Structure formats: structure tokens, C-alpha cells
PDB file of C-alpha atoms in Angstrom:
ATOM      1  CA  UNK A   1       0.000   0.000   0.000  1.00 40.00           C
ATOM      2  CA  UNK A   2       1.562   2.980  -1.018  1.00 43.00           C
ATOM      3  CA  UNK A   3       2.276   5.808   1.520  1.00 44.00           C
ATOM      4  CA  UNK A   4       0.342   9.355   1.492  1.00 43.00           C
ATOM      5  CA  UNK A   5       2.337  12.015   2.787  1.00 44.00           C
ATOM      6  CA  UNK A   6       0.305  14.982   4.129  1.00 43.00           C
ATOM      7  CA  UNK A   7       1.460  18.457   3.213  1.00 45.00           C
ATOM      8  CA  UNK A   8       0.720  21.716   4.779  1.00 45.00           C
ATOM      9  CA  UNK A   9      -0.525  24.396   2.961  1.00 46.00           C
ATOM     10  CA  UNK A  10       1.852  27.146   1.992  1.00 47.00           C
ATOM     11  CA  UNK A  11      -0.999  30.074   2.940  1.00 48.00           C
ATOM     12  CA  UNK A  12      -0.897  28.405   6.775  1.00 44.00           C
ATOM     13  CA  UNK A  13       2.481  28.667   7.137  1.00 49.00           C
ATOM     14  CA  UNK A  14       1.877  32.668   5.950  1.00 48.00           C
ATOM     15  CA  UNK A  15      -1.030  32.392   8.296  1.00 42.00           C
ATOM     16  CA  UNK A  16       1.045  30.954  11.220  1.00 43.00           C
ATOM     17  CA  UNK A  17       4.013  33.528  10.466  1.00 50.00           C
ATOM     18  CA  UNK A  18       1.871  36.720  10.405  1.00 50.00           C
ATOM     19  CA  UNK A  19       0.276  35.375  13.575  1.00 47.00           C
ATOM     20  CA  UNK A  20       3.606  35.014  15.251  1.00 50.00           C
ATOM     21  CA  UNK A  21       4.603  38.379  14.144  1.00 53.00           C
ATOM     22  CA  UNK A  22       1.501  39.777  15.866  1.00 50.00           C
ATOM     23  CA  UNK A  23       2.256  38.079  19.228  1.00 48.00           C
ATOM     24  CA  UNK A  24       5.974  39.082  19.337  1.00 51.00           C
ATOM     25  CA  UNK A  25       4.865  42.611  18.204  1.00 53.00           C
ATOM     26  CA  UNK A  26       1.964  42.029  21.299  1.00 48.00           C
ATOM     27  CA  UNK A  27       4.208  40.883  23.835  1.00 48.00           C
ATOM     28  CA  UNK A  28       7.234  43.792  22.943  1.00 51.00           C
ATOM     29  CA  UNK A  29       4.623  46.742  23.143  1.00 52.00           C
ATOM     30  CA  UNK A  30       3.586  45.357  26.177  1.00 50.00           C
ATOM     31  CA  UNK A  31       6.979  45.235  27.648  1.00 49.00           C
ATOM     32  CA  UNK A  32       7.303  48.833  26.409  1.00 51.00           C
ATOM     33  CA  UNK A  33       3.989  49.769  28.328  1.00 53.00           C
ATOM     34  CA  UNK A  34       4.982  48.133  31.523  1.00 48.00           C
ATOM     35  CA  UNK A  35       8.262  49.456  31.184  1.00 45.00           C
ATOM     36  CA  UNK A  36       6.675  52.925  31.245  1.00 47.00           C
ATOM     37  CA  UNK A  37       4.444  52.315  34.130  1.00 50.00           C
ATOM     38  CA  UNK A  38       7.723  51.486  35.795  1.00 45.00           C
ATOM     39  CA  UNK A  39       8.882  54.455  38.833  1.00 48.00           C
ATOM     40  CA  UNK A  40      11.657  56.292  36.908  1.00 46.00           C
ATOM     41  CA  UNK A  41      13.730  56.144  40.188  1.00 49.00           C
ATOM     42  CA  UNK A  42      13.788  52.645  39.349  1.00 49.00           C
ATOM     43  CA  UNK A  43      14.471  52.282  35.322  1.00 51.00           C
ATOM     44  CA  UNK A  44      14.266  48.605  33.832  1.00 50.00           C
ATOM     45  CA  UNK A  45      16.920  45.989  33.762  1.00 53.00           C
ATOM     46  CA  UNK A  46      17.158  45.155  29.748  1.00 50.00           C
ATOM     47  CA  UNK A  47      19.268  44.013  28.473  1.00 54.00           C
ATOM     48  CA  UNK A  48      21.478  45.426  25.290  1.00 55.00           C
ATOM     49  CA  UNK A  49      19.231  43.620  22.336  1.00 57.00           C
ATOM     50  CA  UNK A  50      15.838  44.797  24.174  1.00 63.00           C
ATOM     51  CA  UNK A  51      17.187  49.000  24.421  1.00 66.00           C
ATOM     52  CA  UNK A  52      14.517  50.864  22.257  1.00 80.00           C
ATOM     53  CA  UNK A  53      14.870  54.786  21.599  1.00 79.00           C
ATOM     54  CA  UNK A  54      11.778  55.297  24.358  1.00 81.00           C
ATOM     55  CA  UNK A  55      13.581  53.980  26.572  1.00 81.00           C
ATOM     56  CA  UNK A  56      17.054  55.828  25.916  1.00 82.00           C
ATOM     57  CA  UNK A  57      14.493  58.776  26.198  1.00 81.00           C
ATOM     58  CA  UNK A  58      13.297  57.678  29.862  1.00 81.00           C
ATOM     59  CA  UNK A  59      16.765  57.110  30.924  1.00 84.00           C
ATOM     60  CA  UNK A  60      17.405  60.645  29.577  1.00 85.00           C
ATOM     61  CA  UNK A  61      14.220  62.111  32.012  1.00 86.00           C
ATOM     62  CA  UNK A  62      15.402  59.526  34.826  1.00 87.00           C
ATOM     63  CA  UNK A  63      18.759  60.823  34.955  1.00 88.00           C
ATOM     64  CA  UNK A  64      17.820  64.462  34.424  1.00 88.00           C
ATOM     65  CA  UNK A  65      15.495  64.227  37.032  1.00 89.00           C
ATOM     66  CA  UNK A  66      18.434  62.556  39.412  1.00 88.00           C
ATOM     67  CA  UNK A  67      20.762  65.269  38.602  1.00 90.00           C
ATOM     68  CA  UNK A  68      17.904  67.917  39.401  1.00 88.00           C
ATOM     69  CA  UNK A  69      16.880  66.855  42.582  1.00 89.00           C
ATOM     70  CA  UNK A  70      20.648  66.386  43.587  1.00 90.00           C
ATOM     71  CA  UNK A  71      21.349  69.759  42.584  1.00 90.00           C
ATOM     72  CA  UNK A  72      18.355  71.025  44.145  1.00 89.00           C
ATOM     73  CA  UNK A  73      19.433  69.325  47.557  1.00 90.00           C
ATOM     74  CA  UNK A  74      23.574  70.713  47.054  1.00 91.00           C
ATOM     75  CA  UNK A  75      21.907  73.856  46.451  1.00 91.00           C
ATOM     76  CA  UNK A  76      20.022  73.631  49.749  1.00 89.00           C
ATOM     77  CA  UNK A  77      22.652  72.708  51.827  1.00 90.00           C
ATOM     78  CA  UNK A  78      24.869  75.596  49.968  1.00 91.00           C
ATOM     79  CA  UNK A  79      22.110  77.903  51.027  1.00 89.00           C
ATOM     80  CA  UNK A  80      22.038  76.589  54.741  1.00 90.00           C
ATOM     81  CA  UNK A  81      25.692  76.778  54.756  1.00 91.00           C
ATOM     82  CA  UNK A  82      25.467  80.665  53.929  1.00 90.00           C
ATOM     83  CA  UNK A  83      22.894  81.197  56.298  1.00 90.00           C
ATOM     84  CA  UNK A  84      24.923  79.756  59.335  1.00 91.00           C
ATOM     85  CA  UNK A  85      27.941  81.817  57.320  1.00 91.00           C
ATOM     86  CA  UNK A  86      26.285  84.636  57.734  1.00 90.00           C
ATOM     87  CA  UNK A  87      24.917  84.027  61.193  1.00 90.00           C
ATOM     88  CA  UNK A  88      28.907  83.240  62.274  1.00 91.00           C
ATOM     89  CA  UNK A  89      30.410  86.828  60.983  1.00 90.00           C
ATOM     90  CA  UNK A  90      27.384  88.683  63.094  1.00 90.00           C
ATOM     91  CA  UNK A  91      28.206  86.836  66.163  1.00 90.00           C
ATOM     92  CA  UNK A  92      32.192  87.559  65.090  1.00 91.00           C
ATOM     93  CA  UNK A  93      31.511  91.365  64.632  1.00 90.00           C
ATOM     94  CA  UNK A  94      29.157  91.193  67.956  1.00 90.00           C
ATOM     95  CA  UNK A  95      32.132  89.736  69.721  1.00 90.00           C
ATOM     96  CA  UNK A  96      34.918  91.937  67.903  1.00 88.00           C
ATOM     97  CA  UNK A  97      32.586  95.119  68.743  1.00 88.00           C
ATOM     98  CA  UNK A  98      32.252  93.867  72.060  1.00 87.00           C
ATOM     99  CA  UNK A  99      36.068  93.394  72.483  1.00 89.00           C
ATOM    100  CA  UNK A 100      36.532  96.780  70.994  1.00 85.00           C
ATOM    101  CA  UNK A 101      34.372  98.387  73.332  1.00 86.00           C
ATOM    102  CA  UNK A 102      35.779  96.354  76.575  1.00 86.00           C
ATOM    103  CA  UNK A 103      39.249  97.264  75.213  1.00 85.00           C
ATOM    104  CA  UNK A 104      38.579 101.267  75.110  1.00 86.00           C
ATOM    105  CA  UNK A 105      36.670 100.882  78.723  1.00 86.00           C
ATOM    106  CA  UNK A 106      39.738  98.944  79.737  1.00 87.00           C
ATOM    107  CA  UNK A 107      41.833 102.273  78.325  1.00 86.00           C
ATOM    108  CA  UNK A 108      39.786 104.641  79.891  1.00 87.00           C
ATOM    109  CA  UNK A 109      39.721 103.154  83.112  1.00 89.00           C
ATOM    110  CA  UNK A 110      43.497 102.782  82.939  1.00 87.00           C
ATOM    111  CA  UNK A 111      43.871 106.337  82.221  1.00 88.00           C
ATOM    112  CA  UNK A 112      41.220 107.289  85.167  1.00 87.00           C
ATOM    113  CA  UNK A 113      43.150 104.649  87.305  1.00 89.00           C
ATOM    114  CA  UNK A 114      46.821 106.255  86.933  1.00 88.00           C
ATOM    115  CA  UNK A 115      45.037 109.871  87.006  1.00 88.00           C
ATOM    116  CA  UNK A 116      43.851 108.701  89.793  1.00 90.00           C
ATOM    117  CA  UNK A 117      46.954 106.628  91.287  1.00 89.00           C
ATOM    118  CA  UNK A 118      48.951 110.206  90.791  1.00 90.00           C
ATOM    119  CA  UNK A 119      46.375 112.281  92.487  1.00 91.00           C
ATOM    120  CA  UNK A 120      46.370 109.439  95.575  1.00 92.00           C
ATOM    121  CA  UNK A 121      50.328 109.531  95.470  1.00 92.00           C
ATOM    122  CA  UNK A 122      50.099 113.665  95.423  1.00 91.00           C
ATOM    123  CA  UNK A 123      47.798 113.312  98.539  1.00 92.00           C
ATOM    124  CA  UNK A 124      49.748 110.740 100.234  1.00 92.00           C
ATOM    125  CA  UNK A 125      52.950 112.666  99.712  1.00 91.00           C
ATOM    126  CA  UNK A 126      51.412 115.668 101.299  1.00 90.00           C
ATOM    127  CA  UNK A 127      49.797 114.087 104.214  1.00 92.00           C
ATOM    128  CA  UNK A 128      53.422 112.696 105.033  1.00 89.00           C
ATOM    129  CA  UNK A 129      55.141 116.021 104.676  1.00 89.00           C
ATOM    130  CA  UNK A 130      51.998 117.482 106.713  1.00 90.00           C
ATOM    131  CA  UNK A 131      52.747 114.510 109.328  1.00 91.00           C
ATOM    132  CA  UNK A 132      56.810 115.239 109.114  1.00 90.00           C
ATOM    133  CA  UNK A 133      56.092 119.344 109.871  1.00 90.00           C
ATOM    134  CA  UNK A 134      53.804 118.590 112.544  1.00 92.00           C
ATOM    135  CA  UNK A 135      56.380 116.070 114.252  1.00 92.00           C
ATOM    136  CA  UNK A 136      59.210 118.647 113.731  1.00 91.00           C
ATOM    137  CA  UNK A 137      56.597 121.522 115.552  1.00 92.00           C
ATOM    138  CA  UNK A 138      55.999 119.027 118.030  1.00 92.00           C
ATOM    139  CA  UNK A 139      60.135 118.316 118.888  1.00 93.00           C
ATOM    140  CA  UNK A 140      60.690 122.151 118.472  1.00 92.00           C
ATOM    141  CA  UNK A 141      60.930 123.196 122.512  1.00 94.00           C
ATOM    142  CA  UNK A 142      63.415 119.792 122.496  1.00 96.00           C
ATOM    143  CA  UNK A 143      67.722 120.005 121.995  1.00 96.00           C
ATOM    144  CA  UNK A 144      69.876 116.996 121.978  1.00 95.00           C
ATOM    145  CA  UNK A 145      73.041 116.766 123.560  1.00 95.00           C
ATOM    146  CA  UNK A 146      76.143 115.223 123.323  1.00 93.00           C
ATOM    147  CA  UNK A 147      79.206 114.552 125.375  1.00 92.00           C
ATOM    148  CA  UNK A 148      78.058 114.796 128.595  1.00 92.00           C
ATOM    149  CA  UNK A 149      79.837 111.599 130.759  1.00 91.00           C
ATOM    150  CA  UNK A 150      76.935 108.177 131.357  1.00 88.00           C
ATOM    151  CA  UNK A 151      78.770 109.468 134.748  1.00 88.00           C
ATOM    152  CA  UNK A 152      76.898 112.350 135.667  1.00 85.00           C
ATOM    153  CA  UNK A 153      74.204 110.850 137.732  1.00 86.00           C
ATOM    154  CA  UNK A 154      72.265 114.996 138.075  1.00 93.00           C
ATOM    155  CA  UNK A 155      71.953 115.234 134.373  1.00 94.00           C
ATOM    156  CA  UNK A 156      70.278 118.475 134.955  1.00 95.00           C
ATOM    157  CA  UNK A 157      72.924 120.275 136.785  1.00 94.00           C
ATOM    158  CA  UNK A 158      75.482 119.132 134.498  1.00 94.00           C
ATOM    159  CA  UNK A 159      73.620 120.677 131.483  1.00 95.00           C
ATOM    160  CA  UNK A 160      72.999 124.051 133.612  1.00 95.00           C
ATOM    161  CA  UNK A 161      76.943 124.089 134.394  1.00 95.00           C
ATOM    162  CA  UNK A 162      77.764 123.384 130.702  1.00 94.00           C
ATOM    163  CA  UNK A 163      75.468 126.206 129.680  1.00 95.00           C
ATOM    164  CA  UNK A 164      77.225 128.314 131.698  1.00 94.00           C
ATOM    165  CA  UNK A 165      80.734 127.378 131.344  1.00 94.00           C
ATOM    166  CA  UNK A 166      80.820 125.980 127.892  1.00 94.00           C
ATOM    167  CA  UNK A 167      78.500 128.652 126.138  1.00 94.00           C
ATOM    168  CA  UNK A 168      79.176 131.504 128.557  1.00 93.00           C
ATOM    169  CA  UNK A 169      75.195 131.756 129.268  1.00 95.00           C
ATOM    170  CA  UNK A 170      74.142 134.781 132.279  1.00 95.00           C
ATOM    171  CA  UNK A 171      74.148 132.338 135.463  1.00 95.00           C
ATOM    172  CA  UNK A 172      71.153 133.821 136.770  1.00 95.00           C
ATOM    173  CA  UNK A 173      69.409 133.400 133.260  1.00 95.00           C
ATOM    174  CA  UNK A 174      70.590 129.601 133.551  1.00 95.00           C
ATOM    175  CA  UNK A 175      69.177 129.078 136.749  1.00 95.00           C
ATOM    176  CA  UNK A 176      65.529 130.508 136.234  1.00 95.00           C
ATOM    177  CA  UNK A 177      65.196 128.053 133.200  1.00 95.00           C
ATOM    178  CA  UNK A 178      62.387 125.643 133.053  1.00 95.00           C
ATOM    179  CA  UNK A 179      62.189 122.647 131.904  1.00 96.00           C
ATOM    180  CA  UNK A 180      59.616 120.023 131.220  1.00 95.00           C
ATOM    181  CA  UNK A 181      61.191 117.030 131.184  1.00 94.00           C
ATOM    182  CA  UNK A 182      65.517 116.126 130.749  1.00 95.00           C
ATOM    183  CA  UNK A 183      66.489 112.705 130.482  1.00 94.00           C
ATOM    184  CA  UNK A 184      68.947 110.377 128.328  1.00 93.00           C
ATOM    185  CA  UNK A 185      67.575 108.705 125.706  1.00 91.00           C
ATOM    186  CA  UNK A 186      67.855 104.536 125.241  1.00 87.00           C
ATOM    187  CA  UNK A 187      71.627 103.535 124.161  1.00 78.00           C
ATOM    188  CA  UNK A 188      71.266 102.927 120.232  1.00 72.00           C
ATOM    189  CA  UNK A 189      73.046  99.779 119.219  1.00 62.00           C
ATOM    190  CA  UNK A 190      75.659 101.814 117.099  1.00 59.00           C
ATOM    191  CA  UNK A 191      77.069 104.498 119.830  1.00 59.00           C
ATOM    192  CA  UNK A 192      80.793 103.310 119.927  1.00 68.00           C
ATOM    193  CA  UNK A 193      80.859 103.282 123.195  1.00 75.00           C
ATOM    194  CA  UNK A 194      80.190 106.989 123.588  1.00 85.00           C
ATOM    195  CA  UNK A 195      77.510 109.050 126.166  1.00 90.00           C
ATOM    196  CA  UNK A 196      74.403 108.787 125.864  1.00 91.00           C
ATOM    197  CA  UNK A 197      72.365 111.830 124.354  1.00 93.00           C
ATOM    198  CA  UNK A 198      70.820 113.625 126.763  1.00 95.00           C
ATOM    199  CA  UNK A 199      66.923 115.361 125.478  1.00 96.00           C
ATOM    200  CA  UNK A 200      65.866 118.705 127.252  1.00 96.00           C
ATOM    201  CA  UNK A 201      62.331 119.801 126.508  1.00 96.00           C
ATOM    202  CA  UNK A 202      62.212 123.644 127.847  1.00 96.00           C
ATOM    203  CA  UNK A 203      59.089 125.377 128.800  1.00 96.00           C
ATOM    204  CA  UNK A 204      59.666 128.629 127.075  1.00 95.00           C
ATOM    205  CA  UNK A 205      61.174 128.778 123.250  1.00 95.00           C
ATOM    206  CA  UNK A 206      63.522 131.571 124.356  1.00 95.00           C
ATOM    207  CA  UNK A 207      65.198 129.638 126.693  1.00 95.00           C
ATOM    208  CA  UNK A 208      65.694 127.080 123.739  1.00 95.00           C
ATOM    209  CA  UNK A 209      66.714 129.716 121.360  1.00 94.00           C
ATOM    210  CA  UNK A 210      69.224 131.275 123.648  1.00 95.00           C
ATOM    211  CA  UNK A 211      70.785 127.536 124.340  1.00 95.00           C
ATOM    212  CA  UNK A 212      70.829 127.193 120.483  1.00 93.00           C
ATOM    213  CA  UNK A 213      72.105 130.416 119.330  1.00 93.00           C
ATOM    214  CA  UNK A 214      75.152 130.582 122.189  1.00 94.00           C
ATOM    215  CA  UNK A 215      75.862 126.602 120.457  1.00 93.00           C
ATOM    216  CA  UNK A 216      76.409 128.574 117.227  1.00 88.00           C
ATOM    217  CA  UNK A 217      78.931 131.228 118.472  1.00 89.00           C
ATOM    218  CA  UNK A 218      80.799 128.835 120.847  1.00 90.00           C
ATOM    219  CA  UNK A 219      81.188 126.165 118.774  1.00 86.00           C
ATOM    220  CA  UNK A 220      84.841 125.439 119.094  1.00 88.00           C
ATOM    221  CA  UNK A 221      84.621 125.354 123.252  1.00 89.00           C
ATOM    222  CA  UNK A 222      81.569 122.723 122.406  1.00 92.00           C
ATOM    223  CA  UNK A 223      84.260 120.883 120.144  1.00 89.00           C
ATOM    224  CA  UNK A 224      87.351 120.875 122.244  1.00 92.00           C
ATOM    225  CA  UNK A 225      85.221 118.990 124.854  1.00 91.00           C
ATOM    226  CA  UNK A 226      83.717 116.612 122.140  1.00 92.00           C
ATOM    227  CA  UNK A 227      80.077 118.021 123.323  1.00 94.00           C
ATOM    228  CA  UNK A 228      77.510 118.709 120.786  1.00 92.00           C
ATOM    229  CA  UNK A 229      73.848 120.397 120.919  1.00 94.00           C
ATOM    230  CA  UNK A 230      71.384 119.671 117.950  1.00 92.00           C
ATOM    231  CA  UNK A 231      67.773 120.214 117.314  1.00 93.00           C
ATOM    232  CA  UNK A 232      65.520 117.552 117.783  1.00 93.00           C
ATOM    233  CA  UNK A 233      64.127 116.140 114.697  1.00 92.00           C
ATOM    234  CA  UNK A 234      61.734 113.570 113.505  1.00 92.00           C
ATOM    235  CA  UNK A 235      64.188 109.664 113.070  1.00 90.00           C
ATOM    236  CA  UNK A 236      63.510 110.340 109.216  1.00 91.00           C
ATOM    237  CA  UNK A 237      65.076 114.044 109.377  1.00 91.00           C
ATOM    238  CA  UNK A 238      67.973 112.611 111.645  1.00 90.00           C
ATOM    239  CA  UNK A 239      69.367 109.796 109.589  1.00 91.00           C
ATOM    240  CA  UNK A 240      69.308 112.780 106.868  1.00 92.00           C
ATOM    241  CA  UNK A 241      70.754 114.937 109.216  1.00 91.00           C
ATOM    242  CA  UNK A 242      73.719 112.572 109.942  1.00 90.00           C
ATOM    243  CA  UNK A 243      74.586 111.640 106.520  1.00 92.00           C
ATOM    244  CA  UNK A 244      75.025 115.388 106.022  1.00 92.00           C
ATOM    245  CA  UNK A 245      77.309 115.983 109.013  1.00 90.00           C
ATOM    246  CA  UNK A 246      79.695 113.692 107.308  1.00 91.00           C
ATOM    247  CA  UNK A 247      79.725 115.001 103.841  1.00 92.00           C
ATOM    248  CA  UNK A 248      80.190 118.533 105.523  1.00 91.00           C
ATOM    249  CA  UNK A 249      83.044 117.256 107.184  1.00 90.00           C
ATOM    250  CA  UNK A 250      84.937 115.908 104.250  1.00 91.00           C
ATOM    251  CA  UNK A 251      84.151 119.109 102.552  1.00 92.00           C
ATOM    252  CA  UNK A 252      85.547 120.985 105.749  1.00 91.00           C
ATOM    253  CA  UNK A 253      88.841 118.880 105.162  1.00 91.00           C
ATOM    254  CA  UNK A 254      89.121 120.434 101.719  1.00 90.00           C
ATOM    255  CA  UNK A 255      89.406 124.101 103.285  1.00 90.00           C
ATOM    256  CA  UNK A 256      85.765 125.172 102.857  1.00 92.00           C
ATOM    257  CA  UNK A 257      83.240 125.929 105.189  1.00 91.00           C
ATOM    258  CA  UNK A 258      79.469 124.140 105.649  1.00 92.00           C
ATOM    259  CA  UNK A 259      76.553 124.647 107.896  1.00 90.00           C
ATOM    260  CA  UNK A 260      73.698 122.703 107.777  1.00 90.00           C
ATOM    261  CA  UNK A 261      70.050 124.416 107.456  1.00 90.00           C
ATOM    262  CA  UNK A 262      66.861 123.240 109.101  1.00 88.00           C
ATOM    263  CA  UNK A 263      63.915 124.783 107.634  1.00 87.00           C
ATOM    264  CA  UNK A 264      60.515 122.864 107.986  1.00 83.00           C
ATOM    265  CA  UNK A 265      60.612 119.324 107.354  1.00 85.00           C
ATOM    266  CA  UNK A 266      64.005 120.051 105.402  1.00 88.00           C
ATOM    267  CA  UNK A 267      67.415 119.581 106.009  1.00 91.00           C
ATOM    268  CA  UNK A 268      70.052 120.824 103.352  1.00 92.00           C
ATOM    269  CA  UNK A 269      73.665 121.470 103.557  1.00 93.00           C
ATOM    270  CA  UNK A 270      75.190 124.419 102.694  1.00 93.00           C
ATOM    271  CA  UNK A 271      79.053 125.194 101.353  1.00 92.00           C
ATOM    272  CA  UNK A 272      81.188 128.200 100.887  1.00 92.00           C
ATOM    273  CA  UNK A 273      85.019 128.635  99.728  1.00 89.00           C
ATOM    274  CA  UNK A 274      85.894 131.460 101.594  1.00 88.00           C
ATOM    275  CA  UNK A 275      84.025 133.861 103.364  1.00 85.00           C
ATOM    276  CA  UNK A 276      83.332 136.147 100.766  1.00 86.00           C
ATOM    277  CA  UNK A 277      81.756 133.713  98.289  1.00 88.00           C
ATOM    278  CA  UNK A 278      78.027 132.556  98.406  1.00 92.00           C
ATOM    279  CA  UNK A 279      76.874 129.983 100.392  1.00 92.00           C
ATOM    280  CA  UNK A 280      75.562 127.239  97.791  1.00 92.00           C
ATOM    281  CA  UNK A 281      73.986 123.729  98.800  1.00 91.00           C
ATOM    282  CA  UNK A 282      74.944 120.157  98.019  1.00 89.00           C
ATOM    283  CA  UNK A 283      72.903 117.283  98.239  1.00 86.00           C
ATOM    284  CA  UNK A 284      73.420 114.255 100.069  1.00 83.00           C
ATOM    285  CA  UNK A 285      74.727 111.705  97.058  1.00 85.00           C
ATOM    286  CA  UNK A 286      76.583 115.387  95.372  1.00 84.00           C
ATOM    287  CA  UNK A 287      80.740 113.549  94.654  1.00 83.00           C
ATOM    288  CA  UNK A 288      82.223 116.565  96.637  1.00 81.00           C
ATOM    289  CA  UNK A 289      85.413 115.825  94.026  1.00 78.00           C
ATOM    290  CA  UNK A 290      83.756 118.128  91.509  1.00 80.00           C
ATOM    291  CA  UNK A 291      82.808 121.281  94.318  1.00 76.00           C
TER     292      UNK A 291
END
């Protein structure tokens, strides 16, 4: 029995084709509508034989849209950034105003402070030179003296006889003096061995001034028996006082003549050549080399 062999007809393999066609054409526009219901934050995964020109065109808004909102939020933060910026160089102005101002206050009261430190130092000077006159007032009935033997238990009489003897004083005018107190002061540390000063306060200033003014013109009898008769002055005045005594001695050795000069709460020493020139004064720290 002979074999039949069936054909297919060649318009249902078109038939077949063109429906094929349809169903691949189908399926890829569906694809291309899913693809474009797809979030563009999160494109399709195709891969290189499935890349149309829509969707090179939604990678194109995707990425445009990326690089938008990332410049939007750089922009942002550039702005913030400015305004803290800006908010940084008015607190560094406040604070550079505010030093400014705290530095001229600190100026001014610096200037008001030394004004004021001079003015105080003015004052204080004064009130000590006030306090140094009225201490000198207050010693000015008072002479020192010198010389007179720790022996002599009757200080008093001893002084009265040396008045008399030593500085040729009226014996009656001697003997009707007055005196408030006489005594020797404490032995200082640095007396050599030598009397101690004796201090007579007298009750009238012309007593005093008569003692003191016979000291003057009987000087050399005063020396000869190594007594001396100061005024009394304030410790201050005294130390000054001393230091003076010696340079007028070393100027003495040089063949001129001193005196010293007690005026107030002062004490200067004074130097002539010869007794024709003018008496000029020297100060305590003066090199008597260049006199």
C-alpha cells in the first residue's frame, strides 16, 4: 500500500508567520507599556538587544530628574551653609565690637586709674610732709646733747653748768630756766661706746633759742670737749641729718666751710670757699670731688 504524505498548505504557514509576528509585536509593546508604568527612580533591567529609543528617552528624564533633585538638595545645603555663614560673621563682629568696646573701657579706666593713682600719690605725699612738719613743731621746745659723761648721775645740773661754762650763758638766766622734762635717751646699738644723748624739753622757746644760738657762736669750746647740741628732729630728718654731718666734714677737710640748714621738714647742707663767696647747697649723694 503505497504511503500518502500529508502536506501543509503554503498560505498556513503565511497564516502561522503573520500570527507570530503579531504576538511578538503584542508581547514587545507590552513590555514597552509596563516598562513605562515602571517608577523612573527605578528604570528597567534590559538588556542590550531589548534598548529601544523610548527607553534611551526615559533614561534621559530619569537621569535628568536625578541630577535635578541632587542639585536642588547641594543647592540647599549651599544655602544653609550661607545662612549659618552669615549668622557666624554677626556673632564675630558682635564679639569683635564687644572686644573693641571692653578694650577702650579697659583704656579709659586705665587712664582714670593712673590719674587717679597720681592724684592718691600727690595726697599721700602731702599728708606725710603734713605729718613730718607737725612732728618737727611738736620736737621744736626739744635740743639733743652730746658729750656729757653716762657718769653724771644729776643730768640736769650738768647741762645748767655746761650752759654756763661751755657757752658763757648769764648764770642767773641759767638758773631761772624751766624745763619740762631732761632725760637720756635709750643707748642705740651703734654708739661706739660713747655718752648717751641727753633730750631737754624747755618750757619757754627763748630759753631754747638762747641755748641754740650761744651753740652757734661757741662752737669750738663745744668741740674741744667733744660736746655737741642739735635740734631735735623727727628719726627720718635725723638719719638725713647725719649723713650730712659727714659730707660737711669731708668738705671741711678740703678748706671750705658748711653749715647745715633746718627749715621745715628740710634739712640741706650748705658750702662756701671762703668767706666772701656765696653759700651754695649740696645734696646728700653730690661727689664733693667736683665742688
Amino acid at each position: 500500500m503505497a504511503s500518502t504524505r500529508h502536506t501543509r498548505p503554503a498560505n498556513k504557514d503565511k497564516v502561522v508567520s503573520a500570527n507570530s509576528s503579531k504576538i511578538s509585536t503584542y508581547l514587545r509593546s507590552e513590555d514597552e507599556e509596563k516598562a513605562k508604568s515602571l517608577p523612573l527612580e527605578q528604570p528597567p533591567s534590559v538588556g542590550r538587544d531589548n534598548v529601544t529609543a523610548s527607553m534611551v528617552d526615559d533614561w534621559k528624564v530619569f537621569l535628568r530628574q536625578e541630577l535635578d533633585k541632587q542639585t536642588s538638595q547641594i543647592c540647599s545645603k549651599i544655602d544653609r551653609v550661607q545662612e549659618q555663614v552669615t549668622d557666624l560673621s554677626k556673632r564675630v563682629l558682635t564679639v569683635e565690637n564687644a572686644i573693641e568696646f571692653n578694650s577702650n573701657s579697659v583704656a579709659d579706666i586705665e587712664v582714670k586709674m593712673s590719674s587717679a593713682e597720681d592724684k592718691l600719690r600727690e595726697e599721700i605725699c602731702g599728708l606725710k610732709q603734713q605729718l613730718l612738719l607737725s612732728e618737727v613743731y611738736s620736737r621744736k621746745a626739744n635740743l639733743l646733747v652730746y658729750g656729757i659723761p653716762d657718769t653724771e648721775t644729776d643730768i640736769s645740773t650738768a647741762c645748767r653748768n655746761m650752759f654756763k661754762e661751755l657757752l658763757k650763758l648769764d648764770a642767773a638766766a641759767v638758773d631761772n630756766m624751766l624745763f619740762v622734762n631732761i632725760h637720756r635717751l635709750p643707748r642705740m646699738s651703734d654708739t661706739r661706746g660713747l655718752p648717751t644723748p641727753i633730750i631737754i624739753k624747755f618750757v619757754r622757746m627763748c630759753d631754747r633759742e638762747m641755748v641754740q644760738r650761744a651753740t652757734f657762736s661757741n662752737g669750738k669750746q663745744l668741740a674741744i670737749h667733744k660736746i655737741s647740741i642739735r635740734t631735735d628732729l623727727p628719726p627720718e630728718l635725723k638719719r638725713l641729718r647725719g649723713k650730712l654731718l659727714q659730707k660737711g666734714y669731708l668738705i671741711r677737710q678740703r678748706n671750705m666751710f658748711t653749715k647745715i640748714v633746718e627749715k621745715g621738714p628740710s634739712v640741706t647742707l650748705h658750702y662756701r670757699k671762703d668767706t666772701g663767696s656765696a653759700w651754695k647747697t649740696v645734696g646728700v649723694d653730690k661727689d664733693i670731688s667736683t665742688l
